[in-house]
XYZ file of N, CA and C in Angstrom:
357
model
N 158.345 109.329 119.866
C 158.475 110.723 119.479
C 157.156 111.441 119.755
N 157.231 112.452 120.388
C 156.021 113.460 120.292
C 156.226 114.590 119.836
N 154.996 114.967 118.446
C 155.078 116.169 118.101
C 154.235 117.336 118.392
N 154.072 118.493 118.267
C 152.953 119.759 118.494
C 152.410 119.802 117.608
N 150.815 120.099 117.907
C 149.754 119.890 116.497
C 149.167 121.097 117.056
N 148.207 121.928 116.105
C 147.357 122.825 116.565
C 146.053 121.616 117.197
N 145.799 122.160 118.978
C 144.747 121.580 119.522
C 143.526 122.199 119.235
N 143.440 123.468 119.301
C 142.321 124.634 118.571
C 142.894 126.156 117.997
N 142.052 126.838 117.762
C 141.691 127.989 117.051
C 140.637 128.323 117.181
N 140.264 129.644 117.191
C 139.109 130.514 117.039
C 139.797 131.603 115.837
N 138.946 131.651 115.091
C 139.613 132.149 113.500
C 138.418 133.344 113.308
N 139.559 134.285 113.067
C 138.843 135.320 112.900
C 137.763 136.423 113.554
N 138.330 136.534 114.626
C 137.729 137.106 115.997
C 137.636 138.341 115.798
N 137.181 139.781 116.297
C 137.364 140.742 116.214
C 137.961 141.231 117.666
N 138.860 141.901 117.866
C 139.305 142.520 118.656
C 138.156 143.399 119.346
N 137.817 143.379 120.853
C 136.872 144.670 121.179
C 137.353 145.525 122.088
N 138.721 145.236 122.624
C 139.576 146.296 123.112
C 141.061 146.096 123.357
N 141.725 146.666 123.990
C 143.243 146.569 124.276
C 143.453 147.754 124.939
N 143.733 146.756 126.353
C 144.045 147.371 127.659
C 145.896 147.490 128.048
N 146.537 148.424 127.534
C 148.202 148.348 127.807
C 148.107 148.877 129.399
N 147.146 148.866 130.493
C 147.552 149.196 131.943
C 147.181 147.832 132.370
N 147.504 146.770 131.964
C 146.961 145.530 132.464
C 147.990 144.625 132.691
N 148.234 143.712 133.701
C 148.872 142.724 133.507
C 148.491 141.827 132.055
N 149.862 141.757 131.466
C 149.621 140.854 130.432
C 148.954 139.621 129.575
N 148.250 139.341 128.971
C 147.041 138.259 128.289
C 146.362 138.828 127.430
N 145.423 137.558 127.247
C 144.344 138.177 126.312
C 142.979 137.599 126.970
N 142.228 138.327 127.171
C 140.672 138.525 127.840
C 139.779 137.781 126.427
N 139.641 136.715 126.727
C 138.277 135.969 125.690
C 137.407 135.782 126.559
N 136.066 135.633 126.104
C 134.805 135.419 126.397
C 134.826 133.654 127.024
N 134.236 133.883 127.954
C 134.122 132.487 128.320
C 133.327 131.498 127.378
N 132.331 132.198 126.594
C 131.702 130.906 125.577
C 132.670 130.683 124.426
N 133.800 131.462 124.148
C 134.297 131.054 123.130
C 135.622 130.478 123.480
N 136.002 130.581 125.219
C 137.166 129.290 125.330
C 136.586 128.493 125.271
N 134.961 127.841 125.879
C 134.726 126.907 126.569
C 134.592 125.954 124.883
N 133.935 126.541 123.793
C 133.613 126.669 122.545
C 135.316 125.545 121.845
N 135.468 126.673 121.848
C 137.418 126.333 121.329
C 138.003 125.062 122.045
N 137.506 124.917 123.383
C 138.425 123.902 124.351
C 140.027 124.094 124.553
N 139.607 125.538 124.926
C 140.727 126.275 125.334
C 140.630 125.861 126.497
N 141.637 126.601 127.603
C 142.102 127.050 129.180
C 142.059 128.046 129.961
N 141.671 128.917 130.555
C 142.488 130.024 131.506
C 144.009 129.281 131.602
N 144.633 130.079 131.332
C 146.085 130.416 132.174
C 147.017 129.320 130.589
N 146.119 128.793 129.709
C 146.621 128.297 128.721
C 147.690 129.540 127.623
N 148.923 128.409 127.282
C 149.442 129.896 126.573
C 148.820 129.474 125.000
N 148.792 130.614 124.184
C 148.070 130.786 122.651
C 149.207 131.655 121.872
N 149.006 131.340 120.859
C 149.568 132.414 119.841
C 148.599 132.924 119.219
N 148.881 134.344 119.056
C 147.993 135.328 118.412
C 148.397 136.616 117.023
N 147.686 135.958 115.783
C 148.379 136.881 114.796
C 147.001 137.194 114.364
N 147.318 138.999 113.744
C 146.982 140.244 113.753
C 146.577 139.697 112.242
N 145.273 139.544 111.789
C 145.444 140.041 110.121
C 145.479 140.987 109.722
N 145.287 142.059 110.716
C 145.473 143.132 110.347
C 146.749 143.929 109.759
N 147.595 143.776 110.728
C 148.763 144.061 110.373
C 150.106 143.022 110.428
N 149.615 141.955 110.703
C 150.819 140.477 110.529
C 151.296 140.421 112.078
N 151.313 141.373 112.732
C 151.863 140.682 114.113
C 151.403 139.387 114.518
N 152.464 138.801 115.317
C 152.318 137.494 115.483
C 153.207 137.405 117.203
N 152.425 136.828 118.240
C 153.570 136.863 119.417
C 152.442 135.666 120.273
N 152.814 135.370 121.507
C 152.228 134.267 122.675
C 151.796 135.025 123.918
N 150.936 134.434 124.452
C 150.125 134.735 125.670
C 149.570 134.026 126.484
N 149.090 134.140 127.471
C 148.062 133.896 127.874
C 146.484 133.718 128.002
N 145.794 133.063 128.362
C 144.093 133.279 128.241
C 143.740 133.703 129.653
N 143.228 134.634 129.938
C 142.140 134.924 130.947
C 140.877 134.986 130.757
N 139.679 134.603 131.603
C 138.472 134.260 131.298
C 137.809 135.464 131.270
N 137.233 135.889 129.907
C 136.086 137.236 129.808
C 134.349 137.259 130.248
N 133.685 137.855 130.586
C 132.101 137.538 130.952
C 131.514 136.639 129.559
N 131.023 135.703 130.082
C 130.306 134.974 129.619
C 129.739 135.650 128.710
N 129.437 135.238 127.039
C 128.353 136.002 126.392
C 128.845 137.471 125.401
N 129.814 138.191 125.755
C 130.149 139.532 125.707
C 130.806 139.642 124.043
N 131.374 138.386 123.928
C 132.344 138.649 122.548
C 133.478 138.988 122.874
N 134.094 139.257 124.053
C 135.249 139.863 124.109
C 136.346 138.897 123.997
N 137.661 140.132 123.117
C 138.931 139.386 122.985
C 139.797 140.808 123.198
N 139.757 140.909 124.258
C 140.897 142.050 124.900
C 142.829 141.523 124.535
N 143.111 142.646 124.346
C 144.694 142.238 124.301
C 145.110 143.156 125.285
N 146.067 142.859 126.651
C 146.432 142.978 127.596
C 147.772 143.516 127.553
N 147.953 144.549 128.705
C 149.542 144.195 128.627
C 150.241 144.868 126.924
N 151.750 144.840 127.172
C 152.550 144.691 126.104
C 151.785 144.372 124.640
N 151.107 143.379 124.825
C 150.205 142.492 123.557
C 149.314 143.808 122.980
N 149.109 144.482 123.773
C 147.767 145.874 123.489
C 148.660 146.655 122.446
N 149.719 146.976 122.322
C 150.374 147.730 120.959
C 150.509 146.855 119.872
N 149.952 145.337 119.556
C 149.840 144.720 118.649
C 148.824 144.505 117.995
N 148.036 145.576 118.397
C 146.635 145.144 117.958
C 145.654 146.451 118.040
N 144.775 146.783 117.732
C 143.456 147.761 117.602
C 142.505 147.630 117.656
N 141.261 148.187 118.777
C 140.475 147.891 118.504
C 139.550 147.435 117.119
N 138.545 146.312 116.668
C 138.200 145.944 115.534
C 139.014 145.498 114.646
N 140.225 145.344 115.083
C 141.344 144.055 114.456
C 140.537 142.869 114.034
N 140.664 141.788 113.294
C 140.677 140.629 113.178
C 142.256 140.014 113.742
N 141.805 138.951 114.576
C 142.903 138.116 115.209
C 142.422 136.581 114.909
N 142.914 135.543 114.981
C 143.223 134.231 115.079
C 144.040 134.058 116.218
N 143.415 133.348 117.215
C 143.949 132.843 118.841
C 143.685 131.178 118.438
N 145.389 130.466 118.585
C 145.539 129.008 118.512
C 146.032 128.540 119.942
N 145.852 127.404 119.703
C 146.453 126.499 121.014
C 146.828 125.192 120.617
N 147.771 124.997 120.912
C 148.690 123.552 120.787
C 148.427 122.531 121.487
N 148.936 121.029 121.346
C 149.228 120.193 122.008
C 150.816 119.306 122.016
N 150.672 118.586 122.806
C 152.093 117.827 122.338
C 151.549 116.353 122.669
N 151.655 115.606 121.204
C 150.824 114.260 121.365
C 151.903 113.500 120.630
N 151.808 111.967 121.122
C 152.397 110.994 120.754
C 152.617 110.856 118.997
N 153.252 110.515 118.331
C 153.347 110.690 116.832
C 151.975 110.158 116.265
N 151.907 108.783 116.833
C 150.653 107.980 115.900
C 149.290 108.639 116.507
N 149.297 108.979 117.900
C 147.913 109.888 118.153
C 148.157 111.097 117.057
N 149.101 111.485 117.205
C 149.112 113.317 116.435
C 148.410 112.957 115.059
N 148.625 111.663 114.312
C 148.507 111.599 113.183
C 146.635 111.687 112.947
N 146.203 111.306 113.513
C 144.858 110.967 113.987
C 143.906 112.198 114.629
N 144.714 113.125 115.231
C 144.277 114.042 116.166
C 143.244 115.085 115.166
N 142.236 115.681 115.418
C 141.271 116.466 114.602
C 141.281 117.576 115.349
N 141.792 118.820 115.171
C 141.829 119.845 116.164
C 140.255 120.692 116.399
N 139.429 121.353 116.838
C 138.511 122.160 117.648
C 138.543 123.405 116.665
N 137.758 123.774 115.679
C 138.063 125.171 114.863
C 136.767 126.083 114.836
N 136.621 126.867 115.874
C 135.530 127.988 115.951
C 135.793 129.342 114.570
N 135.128 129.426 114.072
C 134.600 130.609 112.299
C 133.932 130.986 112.948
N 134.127 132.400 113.335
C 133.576 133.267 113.906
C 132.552 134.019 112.848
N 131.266 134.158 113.004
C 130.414 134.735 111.791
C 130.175 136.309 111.640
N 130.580 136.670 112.916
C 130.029 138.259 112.955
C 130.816 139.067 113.564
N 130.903 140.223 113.544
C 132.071 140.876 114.296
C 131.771 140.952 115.287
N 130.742 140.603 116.119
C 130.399 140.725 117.692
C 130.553 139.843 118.312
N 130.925 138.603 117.591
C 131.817 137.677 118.195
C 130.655 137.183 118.671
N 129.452 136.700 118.590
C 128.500 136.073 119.574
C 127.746 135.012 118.538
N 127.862 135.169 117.418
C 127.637 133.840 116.573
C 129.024 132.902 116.024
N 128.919 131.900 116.231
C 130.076 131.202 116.333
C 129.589 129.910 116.038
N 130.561 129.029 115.202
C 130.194 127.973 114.928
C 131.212 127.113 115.059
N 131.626 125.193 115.293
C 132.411 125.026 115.283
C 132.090 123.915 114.149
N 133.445 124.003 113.722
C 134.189 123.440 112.230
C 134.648 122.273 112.207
């Protein structure tokens, strides 16, 4: 049997824009996929604490350094600039690995998204 576990998270991000003329995703900073052990082209789920939205995407890679977590596309009416978001990513692992598995959890410290720690 294999089940889906959360593989990472970045918790508590601030939103720094939302582009609705864009092909669809979400624009993160490259230190905080590389951080997370995220993907480009990986899909994520992304919920709003702001207002509870909750939907899936994509990752595209943002400039190195910047803080950015753009919402793209369709995804851009779910969100506002200076939102807080939570961006997860899954796996699908064997039962007795899953049981064992320790997922990747970036606590974001500041709203500029450039201090970051992992958990």
């Amino acid at each position: 049997m294999q089940v889906q576990v959360l593989k990472s998270k970045i918790h508590r991000a601030t939103v720094t824009d939302a582009n609705l003329n864009y092909e669809g995703s979400i624009t993160i900073d490259e230190d905080l996929i590389d951080a997370a052990g995220m993907f480009v082209h990986e899909k994520v789920a992304v919920v709003n604490n702001n207002n509870g939205e909750r939907f899936e995407t994509y990752i595209i890679r943002g400039e190195r350094g910047t803080g950015t977590i753009c919402l793209n596309g369709a995804a851009a009416r779910k969100v506002q600039k200076d939102d807080i978001v939570i961006i997860w990513s899954y796996a699908l692992l064997p039962l007795e690995e899953a049981k064992k598995f320790k997922p990747t959890v970036i606590n974001i410290q500041d709203t500029t998204n450039k201090t970051y720690i992992n958990v």
